[in-house]
Amino acid sequence: MSFSQSIHSAFEQQLKNMFKPNPSAVRAISRSFRSSQVLHTRRTLHQRANRTNGQKITAAFAGALFGIAAYQVVGMRKDIHAEAPRLAPEEKMTKINLQHIQAHSPLALSTNQWNINISTSGKVIAPDSKEKVIKAPRRLHFFDGTLLRDLQLSQNAGVAVNDKGDILQWGTGYSAGIKVPETTLKGKNIERVALTKDKIIALSKDKIIYSLPISKQYQQEGFKPTESSWIPGLSSTPEISYRILKLDLSYFEKVTDIATGCDHLLVLTSSGRVFSSASAFQYPDRGQMGIPGLTYITRPVGKPYDTLQEITALKNHKISQIAAGDYHSVVLSTQGKLFTFGDNVHGQLGFEYNPDTNIIDIPTPLPLSHLYPTIPATVTSIAAGGSNTYFTVDSPSGTHDVLSCGRGIHGNLGNGRWTHVQGPPSRIKALSGLQEFNEATQKTQPIRLHAFSVGGTHVAAVMENNTSTSTSGSYGSDVVLWGNNEFYQLGTGKRNNSNVPVYIQPLDGVPAEIVEETGVTGNSSRVDPGRVSGIIGGVGNEDSGRVVSGNDQVHRFQLTPEGNVKGKGKAMQTVICGRGNTAVFMKKL
């Protein structure tokens, strides 16, 4: 055997003892060997058996809420089914790769799913439970067998949109004593919802914006509009109170997105215009609506207090993305220009804290020259929540960076620091400059973030490292979380806050029949001591992407790839962060 073959054999054997290489491992191998050797090694790692029945994709079917709603995995050949056939013994024996089990096994997952209850009074995660917090995954069986169009959580209220476009609610913020979600606004074909302190803002597929109280009492006691009937001359009164928010749009212009803070609403149109309004019973007063001098006293005379008004300061810019924190707003133009406005008490606007001027009530460009002094970087996406703002950036060097600013006392910044105030954005090093080897192009490429979900004080990020091979299909995208963990909302099984992104254990344990046939137990059992978090770049027991010892594989949670749900269309697994809680559900596309 040649020297190079010996080295290759040694590295391959070392990698076979790992469950799945993390990005740094892939980069190391990519630099050391020819691309053909890398391809062979990765296929060996990911392929334990030839599939004869086509791709089988595991999907978390139906509102799987990390502690709130139902999470059901379904098997699929080319379609996803609610139930799946049992594996033949010989096939069980070959399925010893736990990541593969998570993302592709046709076995049903454990009925325990992860969601966190913020308090005894909220009843958002487990409406029928008397527990103060929900530490382990919890399924809400009401949503079994159902795809959701959207799901949002607040401290005391849960709001979901079913596959028919009806809104369902639960939690003490809606009504005390509710143990199963109740349908409230129905027949409006809603596609997404956003929450404020006390209202639901809903956007229909017809691009109509509805505003309704979260409280069941206010829904019943408030003004109910007259609804026209499809039969001429007939009308009816709805069961609940709601308002339709109207905009002054051109003929072909339509609403494309909505974002809400505690008491304000942003609306984006297809023409790149941005409108804002009050969206709670308290009128916004921290400049977050982007209209200088606008207060409850100076609001438009003779119009409802929640009248949508265009932010004229942005009129010369075509806006492509909007985001809202509790009391601040962020917008991104098609040219990659970033604007922030509102409250800056924690530096969430990206500017240095100034005790004399904590409020900026007009959209103000945010430069990133302190990080990219010579060649400007391109901002590709924005996200906001609580008192924080996050950006993804394509840097001049060709790498992909993730930036954060705002409050960091709970670790929200993700940069390894516990900072009260962070003005100018800083890099989240664990998520910046990552690369992986692309087997299709035979080149290294940046690992980007696919999406953010920002809660009140914690964050989830979905990576775009949807690993796939020619024989095994897709392995799903990694999910990392960081920030406040007071109510176990990070899913690590511990109460420690984290100031760096961490992997968590999968929502499913190792299937009993796999344990019986293979002896692989996994560190992802439902026993709390086994829920080990993984710090990106960590070593030993800190790294959730490596084998610990013997048959105990520490594997990490990944979102199930997009697939076809038989009879229901396309769906994909989605993670959302609320206020002290986190949820995973199957989103209808």
Coordinates of C-alpha atoms in Angstrom, one line a residue:
M1 CA 0.0 0.0 0.0
S2 CA 1.4 3.4 -0.9
F3 CA 2.0 6.1 1.6
S4 CA -0.9 8.2 0.3
Q5 CA -3.3 5.2 0.4
S6 CA -2.2 4.5 4.0
I7 CA -3.0 8.1 5.0
H8 CA -6.3 8.0 3.2
S9 CA -7.2 4.7 4.9
A10 CA -6.3 6.0 8.3
F11 CA -8.4 9.1 7.9
E12 CA -11.3 7.2 6.5
Q13 CA -11.3 4.8 9.5
Q14 CA -11.2 7.8 11.8
L15 CA -14.2 9.4 10.1
K16 CA -16.2 6.1 10.1
N17 CA -16.0 6.3 13.9
M18 CA -17.8 9.7 13.8
F19 CA -21.5 9.9 13.2
K20 CA -21.5 12.7 10.7
P21 CA -18.7 15.2 10.0
N22 CA -19.3 18.7 11.1
P23 CA -18.3 21.5 8.7
S24 CA -14.8 21.9 10.1
A25 CA -14.2 18.1 9.6
V26 CA -15.5 18.3 6.0
R27 CA -13.2 21.3 5.3
A28 CA -10.2 19.5 6.8
I29 CA -10.7 16.5 4.6
S30 CA -11.5 18.6 1.6
R31 CA -8.1 20.3 2.0
S32 CA -6.2 17.0 2.5
F33 CA -7.5 14.8 -0.2
R34 CA -8.7 14.8 -3.8
S35 CA -12.4 15.4 -4.3
S36 CA -13.0 11.8 -5.4
Q37 CA -11.6 10.6 -2.1
V38 CA -13.8 13.0 -0.2
L39 CA -16.9 11.8 -2.1
H40 CA -16.0 8.2 -1.3
T41 CA -15.6 8.9 2.4
R42 CA -18.8 10.9 2.7
R43 CA -20.8 8.2 0.9
T44 CA -19.3 5.6 3.2
L45 CA -20.4 7.7 6.2
H46 CA -23.9 8.4 5.1
Q47 CA -24.7 5.1 3.3
R48 CA -25.3 2.1 5.4
A49 CA -27.8 0.3 3.2
N50 CA -29.0 0.4 -0.4
R51 CA -32.6 1.6 -0.6
T52 CA -34.7 -0.4 -3.0
N53 CA -38.0 1.4 -2.4
G54 CA -36.9 4.9 -3.4
Q55 CA -36.3 7.7 -1.0
K56 CA -38.0 7.5 2.3
I57 CA -38.3 10.9 4.0
T58 CA -39.3 11.2 7.6
A59 CA -41.6 14.2 8.2
A60 CA -42.8 15.6 11.4
F61 CA -46.4 15.6 10.4
A62 CA -48.7 18.0 12.0
G63 CA -48.2 20.9 14.3
A64 CA -45.3 19.6 16.3
L65 CA -44.7 22.2 18.8
F66 CA -41.5 21.9 20.9
G67 CA -43.8 21.5 23.8
I68 CA -46.9 22.9 22.4
A69 CA -48.4 21.1 19.5
A70 CA -48.4 17.7 17.9
Y71 CA -45.3 16.3 16.2
Q72 CA -45.9 13.2 14.2
V73 CA -43.3 11.6 11.9
V74 CA -44.5 9.9 8.8
G75 CA -42.8 7.8 6.3
M76 CA -42.6 8.3 2.6
R77 CA -41.4 6.9 -0.6
K78 CA -42.2 9.7 -2.9
D79 CA -45.1 10.8 -0.6
I80 CA -45.4 11.2 3.1
H81 CA -48.0 9.0 4.9
A82 CA -49.5 9.2 8.3
E83 CA -48.5 5.6 9.0
A84 CA -45.6 3.6 7.7
P85 CA -44.8 -0.1 7.4
R86 CA -42.5 -1.7 9.9
L87 CA -39.0 -2.4 8.7
A88 CA -37.8 -5.9 7.9
P89 CA -35.3 -7.2 10.5
E90 CA -32.4 -7.1 8.0
E91 CA -33.2 -3.4 7.2
K92 CA -33.3 -2.5 10.9
M93 CA -29.8 -4.0 11.3
T94 CA -28.4 -1.6 8.6
K95 CA -29.9 1.5 10.0
I96 CA -27.3 2.4 12.6
N97 CA -26.7 5.9 11.6
L98 CA -28.8 8.0 13.9
Q99 CA -29.0 11.1 11.7
H100 CA -30.3 8.9 9.0
I101 CA -32.9 7.5 11.4
Q102 CA -34.0 11.0 12.3
A103 CA -34.4 12.4 8.8
H104 CA -35.3 9.3 6.8
S105 CA -36.5 6.4 8.8
P106 CA -40.1 5.4 8.0
L107 CA -40.6 4.5 11.6
A108 CA -43.0 6.6 13.7
L109 CA -41.2 8.9 16.2
S110 CA -41.8 9.0 19.9
T111 CA -45.0 10.7 21.0
N112 CA -42.9 13.0 23.3
Q113 CA -42.1 16.1 21.5
W114 CA -40.2 19.2 22.7
N115 CA -41.9 22.4 23.8
I116 CA -41.5 24.6 26.8
N117 CA -44.2 26.1 29.0
I118 CA -43.2 29.5 30.2
S119 CA -45.3 29.6 33.4
T120 CA -48.1 27.9 35.2
S121 CA -50.4 30.6 34.1
G122 CA -49.7 30.6 30.4
K123 CA -50.8 27.1 29.5
V124 CA -49.3 27.5 26.0
I125 CA -47.2 24.4 25.7
A126 CA -49.4 21.9 27.7
P127 CA -52.8 23.3 28.3
D128 CA -53.9 20.3 30.4
S129 CA -50.7 20.2 32.5
K130 CA -50.2 21.4 36.0
E131 CA -46.4 21.5 35.6
K132 CA -44.6 24.8 36.0
V133 CA -42.3 24.2 33.1
I134 CA -42.2 21.5 30.4
K135 CA -38.6 20.3 30.2
A136 CA -39.0 17.5 27.6
P137 CA -40.7 17.4 24.2
R138 CA -44.5 17.4 24.5
R139 CA -47.1 16.6 21.9
L140 CA -50.3 18.5 21.6
H141 CA -52.5 15.6 20.2
F142 CA -55.2 18.0 19.0
F143 CA -53.0 18.6 15.9
D144 CA -52.2 15.0 15.1
G145 CA -52.6 14.4 11.4
T146 CA -52.9 18.1 10.6
L147 CA -50.7 20.3 8.6
L148 CA -50.5 24.0 9.7
R149 CA -50.1 27.0 7.6
D150 CA -48.6 29.0 10.4
L151 CA -48.0 29.0 14.2
Q152 CA -47.1 31.7 16.6
L153 CA -46.6 31.7 20.4
S154 CA -46.6 34.4 23.0
Q155 CA -46.1 34.1 26.7
N156 CA -49.7 33.2 27.4
A157 CA -51.3 32.5 24.0
G158 CA -50.9 30.1 21.2
V159 CA -52.2 30.8 17.7
A160 CA -52.2 28.4 14.8
V161 CA -53.6 28.4 11.2
N162 CA -54.8 25.1 10.0
D163 CA -54.7 23.8 6.5
K164 CA -58.1 25.3 5.7
G165 CA -57.0 28.8 6.7
D166 CA -58.9 29.0 10.0
I167 CA -57.3 30.4 13.1
L168 CA -57.1 28.3 16.3
Q169 CA -56.3 29.6 19.7
W170 CA -55.4 28.4 23.2
G171 CA -53.6 29.6 26.4
T172 CA -54.7 31.8 29.3
G173 CA -54.2 34.9 27.2
Y174 CA -57.1 33.6 25.1
S175 CA -59.2 32.1 27.9
A176 CA -58.6 30.5 31.2
G177 CA -59.5 26.8 31.4
I178 CA -59.1 26.1 27.7
K179 CA -57.5 22.6 27.3
V180 CA -57.7 22.2 23.6
P181 CA -57.4 24.8 20.8
E182 CA -60.6 26.5 19.7
T183 CA -61.4 27.8 16.2
T184 CA -62.0 31.5 16.2
L185 CA -61.6 33.4 12.9
K186 CA -62.8 31.0 10.2
G187 CA -63.6 31.1 6.5
K188 CA -61.1 33.9 5.7
N189 CA -58.4 31.7 4.1
I190 CA -55.6 32.9 6.4
E191 CA -52.0 32.0 5.4
R192 CA -50.0 33.6 8.2
V193 CA -50.3 35.3 11.5
A194 CA -48.3 37.7 13.7
L195 CA -48.9 38.6 17.4
T196 CA -48.7 41.8 19.3
K197 CA -49.2 42.3 23.1
D198 CA -53.0 41.8 22.8
K199 CA -53.9 41.3 19.1
I200 CA -53.6 38.9 16.2
I201 CA -52.7 40.3 12.8
A202 CA -53.6 37.8 10.1
L203 CA -52.9 37.9 6.4
S204 CA -55.2 36.0 4.1
K205 CA -54.3 34.4 0.7
D206 CA -56.4 37.2 -0.8
K207 CA -53.9 39.6 0.8
I208 CA -56.5 41.1 3.2
I209 CA -55.2 42.0 6.7
Y210 CA -57.4 41.2 9.6
S211 CA -56.9 42.4 13.2
L212 CA -58.6 40.7 16.1
P213 CA -58.1 40.6 19.9
I214 CA -56.3 37.7 21.4
S215 CA -58.7 37.6 24.3
K216 CA -61.8 35.5 23.8
Q217 CA -63.8 37.9 26.0
Y218 CA -62.9 40.9 23.8
Q219 CA -63.7 38.8 20.7
Q220 CA -67.2 38.2 21.9
E221 CA -67.9 41.6 23.4
G222 CA -66.3 43.8 20.7
F223 CA -67.8 45.3 17.6
K224 CA -68.7 42.7 14.9
P225 CA -68.7 43.9 11.3
T226 CA -71.5 43.0 8.9
E227 CA -70.4 40.4 6.4
S228 CA -72.0 40.2 2.9
S229 CA -73.3 37.0 1.6
W230 CA -72.8 35.3 -1.8
I231 CA -76.6 35.6 -2.1
P232 CA -77.5 39.1 -3.2
G233 CA -79.3 41.1 -0.5
L234 CA -78.3 38.9 2.4
S235 CA -75.8 39.6 5.1
S236 CA -74.6 38.1 8.4
T237 CA -72.8 38.9 11.6
P238 CA -69.6 37.0 12.4
E239 CA -69.2 35.1 15.7
I240 CA -66.2 37.2 16.8
S241 CA -65.0 40.8 16.6
Y242 CA -62.4 41.7 14.0
R243 CA -61.3 44.6 11.8
I244 CA -60.0 44.7 8.3
L245 CA -57.0 47.0 7.9
K246 CA -57.0 48.8 4.5
L247 CA -54.2 50.3 2.6
D248 CA -54.1 52.9 -0.2
L249 CA -52.7 50.7 -2.9
S250 CA -52.3 51.0 -6.7
Y251 CA -54.4 48.6 -8.9
F252 CA -51.9 45.8 -9.2
E253 CA -50.2 46.4 -5.9
K254 CA -50.7 43.8 -3.1
V255 CA -49.5 43.0 0.4
T256 CA -46.6 40.6 0.5
D257 CA -45.5 40.5 4.1
I258 CA -46.4 41.6 7.7
A259 CA -44.3 42.0 10.8
T260 CA -45.3 43.0 14.3
G261 CA -43.8 44.2 17.6
C262 CA -45.4 44.6 20.9
D263 CA -47.7 47.4 19.7
H264 CA -46.9 48.2 16.1
L265 CA -47.4 46.7 12.6
L266 CA -45.2 46.9 9.5
V267 CA -46.7 46.0 6.1
L268 CA -44.7 45.4 2.9
T269 CA -46.2 45.6 -0.6
S270 CA -45.3 44.2 -3.9
S271 CA -44.1 47.7 -5.0
G272 CA -41.6 47.8 -2.2
R273 CA -43.5 50.3 -0.1
V274 CA -43.8 50.0 3.7
F275 CA -46.8 51.0 5.8
S276 CA -47.0 51.1 9.6
S277 CA -49.7 51.4 12.2
A278 CA -50.6 50.9 15.8
S279 CA -51.6 47.2 16.4
A280 CA -52.4 47.0 20.1
F281 CA -54.6 48.8 22.6
Q282 CA -51.6 51.0 23.6
Y283 CA -50.4 53.4 20.9
P284 CA -46.7 53.1 19.9
D285 CA -44.5 55.9 21.3
R286 CA -40.9 54.9 20.6
G287 CA -40.5 55.8 16.9
Q288 CA -41.0 52.3 15.7
M289 CA -43.6 53.3 13.1
G290 CA -41.0 55.4 11.2
I291 CA -43.1 58.5 11.0
P292 CA -41.5 61.5 12.7
G293 CA -43.7 63.1 15.4
L294 CA -46.5 60.6 15.2
T295 CA -48.2 60.0 18.5
Y296 CA -51.7 59.2 19.7
I297 CA -52.4 62.9 19.9
T298 CA -51.0 63.7 16.4
R299 CA -52.5 60.6 14.7
P300 CA -54.7 61.3 11.6
V301 CA -57.9 63.0 12.6
G302 CA -61.2 61.3 11.9
K303 CA -59.6 57.9 11.2
P304 CA -59.3 54.7 13.3
Y305 CA -56.3 54.7 15.6
D306 CA -54.8 51.7 13.7
T307 CA -54.9 53.4 10.3
L308 CA -52.0 52.2 8.1
Q309 CA -49.8 55.0 6.9
E310 CA -47.0 54.9 4.4
I311 CA -43.4 55.5 5.7
T312 CA -42.6 58.2 3.2
A313 CA -38.9 58.4 4.3
L314 CA -38.5 55.1 2.4
K315 CA -40.3 56.2 -0.7
N316 CA -37.1 56.4 -2.8
H317 CA -36.1 52.9 -1.9
K318 CA -37.7 49.6 -3.0
I319 CA -37.9 47.6 0.2
S320 CA -37.6 43.8 -0.1
Q321 CA -37.7 42.7 3.6
I322 CA -39.1 43.9 6.9
A323 CA -38.6 42.8 10.5
A324 CA -39.9 44.1 13.9
G325 CA -38.6 43.7 17.4
D326 CA -40.6 44.6 20.5
Y327 CA -40.2 48.4 20.0
H328 CA -38.0 48.8 16.9
S329 CA -38.1 48.1 13.1
V330 CA -35.7 47.0 10.5
V331 CA -36.1 47.1 6.7
L332 CA -33.8 46.0 3.8
S333 CA -33.9 47.4 0.3
T334 CA -33.4 45.5 -2.9
Q335 CA -30.0 47.2 -3.2
G336 CA -28.9 45.7 0.1
K337 CA -29.3 49.0 2.0
L338 CA -30.2 48.6 5.7
F339 CA -32.5 51.0 7.6
T340 CA -33.4 50.8 11.3
F341 CA -35.7 53.0 13.5
G342 CA -37.4 52.9 16.9
D343 CA -36.1 52.2 20.3
N344 CA -32.3 51.9 20.7
V345 CA -32.0 51.6 24.5
H346 CA -30.0 48.3 24.0
G347 CA -28.3 49.2 20.8
Q348 CA -30.8 47.1 18.8
L349 CA -30.8 49.7 15.9
G350 CA -27.1 49.0 15.4
F351 CA -26.0 52.4 16.7
E352 CA -24.0 53.3 19.8
Y353 CA -26.1 53.8 22.9
N354 CA -26.8 57.5 23.5
P355 CA -28.6 58.4 26.7
D356 CA -29.8 61.7 25.2
T357 CA -31.4 60.2 22.1
N358 CA -32.5 56.6 22.7
I359 CA -35.3 56.9 20.1
I360 CA -34.8 57.3 16.3
D361 CA -38.2 57.9 14.7
I362 CA -37.1 58.1 11.1
P363 CA -35.6 55.2 9.0
T364 CA -31.8 55.7 9.3
P365 CA -29.2 53.9 7.1
L366 CA -27.0 51.5 9.1
P367 CA -23.5 51.3 7.8
L368 CA -21.3 48.2 8.4
S369 CA -18.0 49.9 7.6
H370 CA -16.6 49.0 11.0
L371 CA -16.6 45.3 9.9
Y372 CA -16.0 45.8 6.2
P373 CA -13.9 49.0 5.9
T374 CA -12.6 48.7 2.3
I375 CA -15.3 47.0 0.2
P376 CA -19.0 47.2 1.3
A377 CA -20.7 43.9 2.2
T378 CA -24.1 42.9 1.0
V379 CA -26.8 42.3 3.6
T380 CA -28.9 39.3 2.4
S381 CA -31.5 38.9 5.2
I382 CA -32.7 40.5 8.4
A383 CA -34.5 39.3 11.5
A384 CA -35.6 41.0 14.7
G385 CA -37.3 40.2 18.0
G386 CA -37.3 41.4 21.5
S387 CA -34.5 43.9 21.8
N388 CA -32.3 42.3 19.2
T389 CA -31.6 42.5 15.5
Y390 CA -29.8 40.0 13.3
F391 CA -28.4 40.1 9.8
T392 CA -26.8 37.8 7.3
V393 CA -24.1 39.3 5.1
D394 CA -22.1 38.2 2.0
S395 CA -18.7 39.6 2.7
P396 CA -16.3 40.9 0.1
S397 CA -14.0 37.8 0.7
G398 CA -16.7 35.5 -0.4
T399 CA -17.7 34.2 3.0
H400 CA -21.1 34.3 4.7
D401 CA -21.3 36.2 8.0
V402 CA -24.0 36.4 10.6
L403 CA -24.2 39.6 12.7
S404 CA -26.1 40.6 15.8
C405 CA -26.8 43.7 17.9
G406 CA -28.9 44.7 20.9
R407 CA -29.4 43.1 24.2
G408 CA -27.0 40.3 25.2
I409 CA -27.4 39.8 28.9
H410 CA -29.1 36.4 28.3
G411 CA -26.6 35.5 25.6
N412 CA -29.0 36.7 22.8
L413 CA -26.1 38.1 20.7
G414 CA -24.6 34.6 20.2
N415 CA -21.1 36.0 20.1
G416 CA -19.8 34.4 23.3
R417 CA -20.4 37.5 25.5
W418 CA -22.8 38.5 28.2
T419 CA -23.3 42.1 27.1
H420 CA -26.1 44.5 28.3
V421 CA -25.8 46.8 25.3
Q422 CA -24.3 46.0 21.9
G423 CA -24.7 48.9 19.4
P424 CA -22.6 48.3 16.2
P425 CA -23.3 44.8 15.0
S426 CA -20.8 42.1 15.8
R427 CA -20.1 38.7 14.2
I428 CA -21.5 35.5 15.5
K429 CA -18.2 33.7 14.9
A430 CA -19.7 30.2 15.3
L431 CA -22.0 30.9 12.3
S432 CA -19.7 33.1 10.2
G433 CA -17.2 32.0 7.5
L434 CA -18.4 28.4 7.5
Q435 CA -17.8 26.3 4.4
E436 CA -18.6 22.8 3.1
F437 CA -17.6 20.7 0.2
N438 CA -20.3 20.4 -2.5
E439 CA -20.2 17.0 -4.1
A440 CA -22.2 18.1 -7.1
T441 CA -19.9 21.0 -8.1
Q442 CA -16.7 19.4 -6.5
K443 CA -16.0 22.8 -4.8
T444 CA -16.2 24.3 -1.4
Q445 CA -19.0 26.7 -0.8
P446 CA -20.2 28.9 2.1
I447 CA -22.7 27.4 4.6
R448 CA -25.5 30.0 4.8
L449 CA -28.3 30.5 7.2
H450 CA -31.7 29.5 5.7
A451 CA -33.8 31.2 8.3
F452 CA -34.0 32.9 11.7
S453 CA -36.7 32.7 14.2
V454 CA -36.3 35.3 16.9
G455 CA -38.3 35.0 20.2
G456 CA -38.5 37.5 23.0
T457 CA -35.1 36.5 24.4
H458 CA -33.8 33.5 22.5
V459 CA -33.1 32.6 18.9
A460 CA -33.2 29.6 16.5
A461 CA -31.3 29.5 13.2
V462 CA -31.7 27.0 10.4
M463 CA -28.6 26.2 8.4
E464 CA -28.5 25.7 4.6
N465 CA -26.4 22.6 5.0
N466 CA -29.1 20.2 3.7
T467 CA -26.6 17.3 3.2
S468 CA -27.5 14.8 0.5
T469 CA -26.0 11.9 -1.3
S470 CA -26.9 10.1 -4.6
T471 CA -28.1 7.0 -2.7
S472 CA -29.4 8.2 0.7
G473 CA -31.2 11.5 -0.2
S474 CA -31.3 14.5 2.1
Y475 CA -30.3 14.5 5.7
G476 CA -32.1 17.7 6.7
S477 CA -30.8 21.0 7.8
D478 CA -29.1 21.7 11.1
V479 CA -30.8 23.8 13.8
V480 CA -28.9 25.8 16.4
L481 CA -30.3 27.8 19.3
W482 CA -28.9 30.3 21.8
G483 CA -30.0 33.0 24.3
N484 CA -32.3 32.8 27.4
N485 CA -33.0 29.3 28.7
E486 CA -34.9 30.2 32.0
F487 CA -37.9 28.1 31.0
Y488 CA -35.9 25.4 29.1
Q489 CA -36.8 26.9 25.8
L490 CA -33.5 26.0 24.2
G491 CA -34.3 22.4 24.5
T492 CA -30.9 21.4 26.0
G493 CA -32.6 19.8 29.1
K494 CA -30.8 22.2 31.3
R495 CA -31.6 25.7 32.5
N496 CA -28.4 27.4 31.6
N497 CA -28.5 30.3 29.2
S498 CA -26.2 30.0 26.2
N499 CA -24.2 32.9 24.6
V500 CA -23.1 30.8 21.7
P501 CA -25.2 28.7 19.2
V502 CA -25.7 25.1 20.4
Y503 CA -27.0 22.0 18.8
I504 CA -29.7 20.1 20.6
Q505 CA -30.8 16.5 20.7
P506 CA -33.4 15.3 18.2
L507 CA -37.0 15.4 19.3
D508 CA -37.2 11.6 18.7
G509 CA -35.3 9.0 20.7
V510 CA -33.7 6.0 19.1
P511 CA -36.5 3.6 18.1
A512 CA -36.8 0.6 20.4
E513 CA -36.5 -1.9 17.6
I514 CA -33.3 -0.3 16.4
V515 CA -31.8 -0.5 19.9
E516 CA -32.9 -4.2 20.1
E517 CA -31.4 -5.1 16.8
T518 CA -28.2 -3.0 16.8
G519 CA -27.4 -2.1 20.3
V520 CA -27.2 1.6 19.3
T521 CA -28.8 3.5 22.3
G522 CA -27.9 7.0 21.4
N523 CA -27.5 9.9 23.8
S524 CA -31.0 11.2 22.8
S525 CA -33.1 9.0 25.0
R526 CA -35.9 10.6 26.8
V527 CA -33.9 10.5 30.1
D528 CA -33.0 14.1 31.0
P529 CA -29.3 13.3 31.7
G530 CA -29.0 12.1 28.1
R531 CA -30.0 15.4 26.6
V532 CA -26.5 16.7 25.9
S533 CA -26.2 20.0 24.0
G534 CA -23.5 20.5 21.5
I535 CA -21.4 23.6 21.2
I536 CA -20.4 24.3 17.6
G537 CA -16.7 23.6 17.4
G538 CA -16.7 22.0 20.9
V539 CA -14.8 18.8 21.8
G540 CA -15.7 15.6 23.5
N541 CA -19.1 15.6 25.1
E542 CA -19.6 19.2 24.1
D543 CA -19.8 18.3 20.4
S544 CA -23.2 16.8 19.5
G545 CA -22.1 15.8 16.1
R546 CA -19.6 13.1 17.3
V547 CA -19.7 9.6 18.7
V548 CA -19.2 9.6 22.5
S549 CA -18.3 6.0 23.2
G550 CA -19.3 2.5 22.2
N551 CA -22.9 2.5 20.9
D552 CA -23.8 5.9 22.3
Q553 CA -24.1 8.2 19.3
V554 CA -24.7 11.8 20.1
H555 CA -26.7 13.0 17.2
R556 CA -28.3 16.5 16.7
F557 CA -31.7 17.7 15.8
Q558 CA -32.3 18.5 12.1
L559 CA -35.3 19.7 10.3
T560 CA -37.0 17.2 8.1
P561 CA -36.6 18.1 4.4
E562 CA -39.5 19.3 2.2
G563 CA -41.7 16.5 1.0
N564 CA -45.1 15.7 -0.4
V565 CA -47.7 14.7 2.1
K566 CA -50.1 12.3 0.5
G567 CA -53.3 14.0 -0.3
K568 CA -52.2 17.3 1.3
G569 CA -49.5 18.7 -0.9
K570 CA -46.0 19.9 0.0
A571 CA -44.9 20.6 3.5
M572 CA -41.7 21.2 5.4
Q573 CA -40.7 21.2 9.1
T574 CA -40.4 24.6 10.7
V575 CA -39.1 25.9 14.0
I576 CA -40.4 29.0 15.7
C577 CA -39.4 30.8 18.9
G578 CA -41.9 32.5 21.1
R579 CA -41.7 34.2 24.5
G580 CA -40.1 31.5 26.7
N581 CA -41.1 28.7 24.4
T582 CA -40.1 27.0 21.2
A583 CA -42.1 25.0 18.7
V584 CA -41.6 22.7 15.7
F585 CA -44.4 22.0 13.3
M586 CA -45.0 20.7 9.8
K587 CA -45.8 23.7 7.7
K588 CA -48.0 23.4 4.6
L589 CA -46.4 25.0 1.6

